[in-house]
PDB file of C-alpha atoms in Angstrom:
ATOM      1  CA  MET A   1      -0.177   0.452  -0.285  1.00 64.00           C
ATOM      2  CA  ARG A   2       2.690   2.624   0.858  1.00 74.00           C
ATOM      3  CA  ASN A   3       4.563   1.695  -2.689  1.00 79.00           C
ATOM      4  CA  ARG A   4       1.539   2.962  -4.134  1.00 80.00           C
ATOM      5  CA  SER A   5       0.822   5.700  -2.505  1.00 81.00           C
ATOM      6  CA  LEU A   6       4.568   6.928  -3.337  1.00 81.00           C
ATOM      7  CA  TRP A   7       3.655   6.236  -7.645  1.00 86.00           C
ATOM      8  CA  ILE A   8       0.546   8.040  -7.038  1.00 86.00           C
ATOM      9  CA  ALA A   9       2.322  10.839  -5.116  1.00 80.00           C
ATOM     10  CA  GLY A  10       5.327  10.604  -8.128  1.00 81.00           C
ATOM     11  CA  ILE A  11       3.073  10.512 -11.210  1.00 88.00           C
ATOM     12  CA  ILE A  12       0.889  13.737  -9.605  1.00 89.00           C
ATOM     13  CA  VAL A  13       4.631  15.987  -8.869  1.00 85.00           C
ATOM     14  CA  ALA A  14       5.318  14.462 -12.499  1.00 85.00           C
ATOM     15  CA  SER A  15       2.771  15.945 -14.059  1.00 88.00           C
ATOM     16  CA  VAL A  16       3.163  19.737 -12.183  1.00 86.00           C
ATOM     17  CA  ILE A  17       6.043  20.008 -13.389  1.00 87.00           C
ATOM     18  CA  LEU A  18       5.159  18.765 -16.662  1.00 83.00           C
ATOM     19  CA  VAL A  19       2.067  21.394 -17.158  1.00 82.00           C
ATOM     20  CA  ILE A  20       4.776  23.396 -15.802  1.00 79.00           C
ATOM     21  CA  VAL A  21       6.931  23.369 -17.981  1.00 77.00           C
ATOM     22  CA  ILE A  22       4.550  22.999 -20.851  1.00 76.00           C
ATOM     23  CA  THR A  23       3.329  26.435 -19.942  1.00 69.00           C
ATOM     24  CA  LEU A  24       6.747  28.388 -19.904  1.00 64.00           C
ATOM     25  CA  ALA A  25       7.245  26.688 -23.005  1.00 64.00           C
ATOM     26  CA  LEU A  26       4.835  28.114 -24.099  1.00 62.00           C
ATOM     27  CA  THR A  27       4.463  31.387 -23.010  1.00 59.00           C
ATOM     28  CA  PRO A  28       6.135  34.304 -25.022  1.00 57.00           C
ATOM     29  CA  SER A  29       8.541  35.534 -22.784  1.00 58.00           C
ATOM     30  CA  ASN A  30       9.502  39.190 -22.277  1.00 61.00           C
ATOM     31  CA  THR A  31      13.195  38.690 -22.051  1.00 70.00           C
ATOM     32  CA  HIS A  32      12.860  38.458 -25.897  1.00 86.00           C
ATOM     33  CA  PRO A  33      14.493  41.520 -27.452  1.00 91.00           C
ATOM     34  CA  ALA A  34      11.767  42.749 -29.521  1.00 93.00           C
ATOM     35  CA  PHE A  35       9.743  42.809 -26.066  1.00 93.00           C
ATOM     36  CA  ALA A  36      11.953  44.255 -24.500  1.00 93.00           C
ATOM     37  CA  ALA A  37      13.170  46.859 -26.562  1.00 95.00           C
ATOM     38  CA  ALA A  38       9.493  47.978 -26.788  1.00 95.00           C
ATOM     39  CA  THR A  39       9.378  47.322 -22.964  1.00 95.00           C
ATOM     40  CA  ALA A  40      12.578  49.653 -21.873  1.00 96.00           C
ATOM     41  CA  PHE A  41      11.598  52.515 -25.078  1.00 97.00           C
ATOM     42  CA  MET A  42       8.133  52.483 -23.249  1.00 96.00           C
ATOM     43  CA  ASN A  43       9.371  53.364 -19.341  1.00 96.00           C
ATOM     44  CA  ALA A  44      12.024  55.302 -20.629  1.00 97.00           C
ATOM     45  CA  ALA A  45       9.741  57.955 -22.730  1.00 96.00           C
ATOM     46  CA  GLY A  46       7.137  57.496 -19.670  1.00 93.00           C
ATOM     47  CA  SER A  47       9.626  59.161 -17.227  1.00 94.00           C
ATOM     48  CA  GLY A  48      10.716  61.668 -19.420  1.00 95.00           C
ATOM     49  CA  ASP A  49      13.922  60.073 -19.779  1.00 97.00           C
ATOM     50  CA  ASP A  50      14.858  61.054 -23.494  1.00 97.00           C
ATOM     51  CA  ALA A  51      17.831  60.144 -24.117  1.00 97.00           C
ATOM     52  CA  THR A  52      17.307  56.416 -23.417  1.00 97.00           C
ATOM     53  CA  ALA A  53      14.398  56.064 -25.527  1.00 97.00           C
ATOM     54  CA  GLU A  54      15.774  57.331 -28.344  1.00 97.00           C
ATOM     55  CA  SER A  55      18.446  54.531 -28.100  1.00 97.00           C
ATOM     56  CA  TYR A  56      15.346  52.240 -28.741  1.00 97.00           C
ATOM     57  CA  LEU A  57      13.955  54.450 -32.181  1.00 97.00           C
ATOM     58  CA  SER A  58      14.313  53.527 -35.797  1.00 97.00           C
ATOM     59  CA  PRO A  59      16.308  56.687 -37.413  1.00 97.00           C
ATOM     60  CA  ALA A  60      13.006  57.271 -39.332  1.00 96.00           C
ATOM     61  CA  LEU A  61      11.063  57.233 -35.596  1.00 96.00           C
ATOM     62  CA  LEU A  62      13.927  59.736 -34.373  1.00 96.00           C
ATOM     63  CA  ALA A  63      13.083  62.106 -37.259  1.00 97.00           C
ATOM     64  CA  TYR A  64       9.485  62.235 -37.061  1.00 96.00           C
ATOM     65  CA  VAL A  65      10.196  63.098 -33.342  1.00 96.00           C
ATOM     66  CA  ALA A  66      12.390  65.541 -34.327  1.00 96.00           C
ATOM     67  CA  ALA A  67      10.181  67.276 -36.786  1.00 96.00           C
ATOM     68  CA  ASN A  68       6.681  66.653 -34.602  1.00 96.00           C
ATOM     69  CA  CYS A  69       7.235  66.248 -31.380  1.00 94.00           C
ATOM     70  CA  PRO A  70       6.888  69.202 -29.320  1.00 94.00           C
ATOM     71  CA  ASN A  71      10.232  70.506 -28.514  1.00 94.00           C
ATOM     72  CA  GLY A  72      11.707  67.751 -30.065  1.00 95.00           C
ATOM     73  CA  SER A  73      10.951  65.059 -26.898  1.00 96.00           C
ATOM     74  CA  VAL A  74       9.813  61.450 -27.407  1.00 96.00           C
ATOM     75  CA  SER A  75       8.661  61.942 -23.381  1.00 95.00           C
ATOM     76  CA  ALA A  76       6.669  65.044 -24.855  1.00 95.00           C
ATOM     77  CA  CYS A  77       4.882  63.446 -27.779  1.00 93.00           C
ATOM     78  CA  ILE A  78       4.240  60.249 -25.179  1.00 92.00           C
ATOM     79  CA  ALA A  79       2.840  62.618 -22.359  1.00 91.00           C
ATOM     80  CA  SER A  80       0.201  63.983 -24.821  1.00 90.00           C
ATOM     81  CA  TYR A  81      -1.216  60.575 -25.649  1.00 86.00           C
ATOM     82  CA  THR A  82      -2.914  60.758 -22.237  1.00 84.00           C
ATOM     83  CA  PRO A  83      -5.223  62.630 -20.068  1.00 83.00           C
ATOM     84  CA  SER A  84      -3.480  64.737 -17.673  1.00 83.00           C
ATOM     85  CA  GLU A  85      -6.176  63.186 -14.566  1.00 82.00           C
ATOM     86  CA  TRP A  86      -4.356  59.785 -15.567  1.00 83.00           C
ATOM     87  CA  GLY A  87      -1.376  61.056 -13.797  1.00 84.00           C
ATOM     88  CA  LYS A  88       2.592  59.773 -14.607  1.00 87.00           C
ATOM     89  CA  LEU A  89       3.162  56.448 -15.658  1.00 90.00           C
ATOM     90  CA  ILE A  90       4.264  54.250 -12.941  1.00 91.00           C
ATOM     91  CA  LYS A  91       5.312  51.454 -15.469  1.00 92.00           C
ATOM     92  CA  ALA A  92       3.970  48.996 -18.923  1.00 93.00           C
ATOM     93  CA  VAL A  93       4.977  45.418 -18.926  1.00 91.00           C
ATOM     94  CA  PHE A  94       4.827  43.360 -21.428  1.00 91.00           C
ATOM     95  CA  ARG A  95       1.512  42.388 -22.176  1.00 88.00           C
ATOM     96  CA  ARG A  96       1.339  39.987 -25.675  1.00 87.00           C
ATOM     97  CA  ALA A  97       3.306  39.944 -28.914  1.00 88.00           C
ATOM     98  CA  THR A  98       2.939  39.044 -32.752  1.00 88.00           C
ATOM     99  CA  PRO A  99       5.340  38.097 -34.868  1.00 91.00           C
ATOM    100  CA  ASP A 100       5.309  39.694 -38.542  1.00 92.00           C
ATOM    101  CA  GLY A 101       8.569  37.392 -40.617  1.00 91.00           C
ATOM    102  CA  ASN A 102      11.688  36.483 -38.878  1.00 89.00           C
ATOM    103  CA  SER A 103      12.620  40.243 -37.935  1.00 93.00           C
ATOM    104  CA  ALA A 104       9.561  41.928 -37.202  1.00 95.00           C
ATOM    105  CA  TRP A 105       6.339  42.011 -33.520  1.00 94.00           C
ATOM    106  CA  ASP A 106       3.740  43.910 -32.999  1.00 92.00           C
ATOM    107  CA  VAL A 107       4.192  44.193 -28.903  1.00 92.00           C
ATOM    108  CA  ASP A 108       1.681  45.619 -26.652  1.00 90.00           C
ATOM    109  CA  LEU A 109       1.944  47.007 -23.244  1.00 92.00           C
ATOM    110  CA  ILE A 110      -0.655  47.802 -20.735  1.00 91.00           C
ATOM    111  CA  ALA A 111       0.702  50.583 -18.425  1.00 90.00           C
ATOM    112  CA  THR A 112      -0.436  51.787 -14.711  1.00 88.00           C
ATOM    113  CA  TYR A 113      -0.980  55.347 -14.415  1.00 87.00           C
ATOM    114  CA  GLU A 114      -0.323  56.903 -10.763  1.00 84.00           C
ATOM    115  CA  PHE A 115      -4.566  57.723 -11.081  1.00 72.00           C
ATOM    116  CA  GLY A 116      -5.344  56.665  -8.182  1.00 67.00           C
ATOM    117  CA  THR A 117      -3.805  54.203  -6.708  1.00 55.00           C
ATOM    118  CA  GLY A 118      -2.877  53.089  -9.593  1.00 56.00           C
ATOM    119  CA  PHE A 119      -4.640  53.063 -12.391  1.00 66.00           C
ATOM    120  CA  SER A 120      -4.503  50.316 -14.905  1.00 71.00           C
ATOM    121  CA  GLY A 121      -5.243  49.143 -17.977  1.00 78.00           C
ATOM    122  CA  VAL A 122      -3.934  51.318 -20.748  1.00 85.00           C
ATOM    123  CA  CYS A 123      -2.956  49.299 -23.906  1.00 88.00           C
ATOM    124  CA  ILE A 124      -0.090  50.555 -25.893  1.00 91.00           C
ATOM    125  CA  TYR A 125       1.219  49.102 -29.281  1.00 91.00           C
ATOM    126  CA  HIS A 126       4.260  49.509 -30.315  1.00 94.00           C
ATOM    127  CA  ARG A 127       5.905  48.002 -34.190  1.00 95.00           C
ATOM    128  CA  VAL A 128       9.535  46.594 -33.058  1.00 96.00           C
ATOM    129  CA  GLU A 129      11.600  45.054 -35.932  1.00 96.00           C
ATOM    130  CA  GLN A 130      14.994  43.961 -35.979  1.00 95.00           C
ATOM    131  CA  GLU A 131      18.313  45.771 -37.326  1.00 93.00           C
ATOM    132  CA  SER A 132      20.702  43.685 -36.569  1.00 90.00           C
ATOM    133  CA  ALA A 133      21.629  40.578 -34.877  1.00 86.00           C
ATOM    134  CA  ASP A 134      20.656  41.832 -31.683  1.00 85.00           C
ATOM    135  CA  VAL A 135      19.414  44.998 -31.928  1.00 93.00           C
ATOM    136  CA  TRP A 136      15.561  45.918 -32.146  1.00 96.00           C
ATOM    137  CA  LYS A 137      14.792  49.065 -33.041  1.00 97.00           C
ATOM    138  CA  VAL A 138      10.123  51.043 -32.474  1.00 97.00           C
ATOM    139  CA  VAL A 139       9.013  51.738 -35.610  1.00 97.00           C
ATOM    140  CA  ALA A 140       6.009  52.785 -34.516  1.00 95.00           C
ATOM    141  CA  TRP A 141       3.698  53.022 -31.684  1.00 93.00           C
ATOM    142  CA  ALA A 142      -0.018  53.931 -30.796  1.00 89.00           C
ATOM    143  CA  GLY A 143      -2.309  53.090 -28.833  1.00 80.00           C
ATOM    144  CA  PHE A 144      -2.982  54.538 -25.148  1.00 82.00           C
ATOM    145  CA  VAL A 145      -6.261  53.660 -24.353  1.00 80.00           C
ATOM    146  CA  HIS A 146      -7.453  51.467 -22.367  1.00 76.00           C
ATOM    147  CA  CYS A 147      -8.063  48.321 -22.790  1.00 76.00           C
ATOM    148  CA  GLY A 148     -11.606  47.755 -21.959  1.00 71.00           C
ATOM    149  CA  ASP A 149     -11.923  50.372 -25.576  1.00 72.00           C
ATOM    150  CA  GLU A 150     -13.033  48.048 -28.530  1.00 69.00           C
ATOM    151  CA  ALA A 151     -10.510  50.481 -30.568  1.00 64.00           C
ATOM    152  CA  SER A 152      -7.706  49.047 -28.196  1.00 60.00           C
ATOM    153  CA  ARG A 153      -6.762  46.183 -30.988  1.00 57.00           C
ATOM    154  CA  THR A 154      -7.600  47.982 -34.111  1.00 57.00           C
TER     155      THR A 154
END
């Protein structure tokens, strides 16, 4: 009887480990360089660190920022998309991503702002393309809408 209990316990433990391994294998990691670039860009731009944020932008998007953003500041552009009552960005984190070929990703982030005690559920889209072997650049962004809004995925 004791051997049977040990076998059952072993099978249960092995099953749990197998589920964890499968889940980890099938869940996109936010450590992928494209996802990390989108997240780092958004957190830098959202906190006013233009120098860091600009290092993640493609040359074409850098030119757009210089020509179209207030004072040529990417942080000012990002700040202009959200209502002032949301407050400042606390943090943006990886939500999901869709590959587009081998060298581009459509990355969705979800952000938390200061409103109340952590206004969350703000969806932000980033198009990230591979520039070289380990270098990924943000080539577009959009969104800054509540994730419950139907327009957050269109």
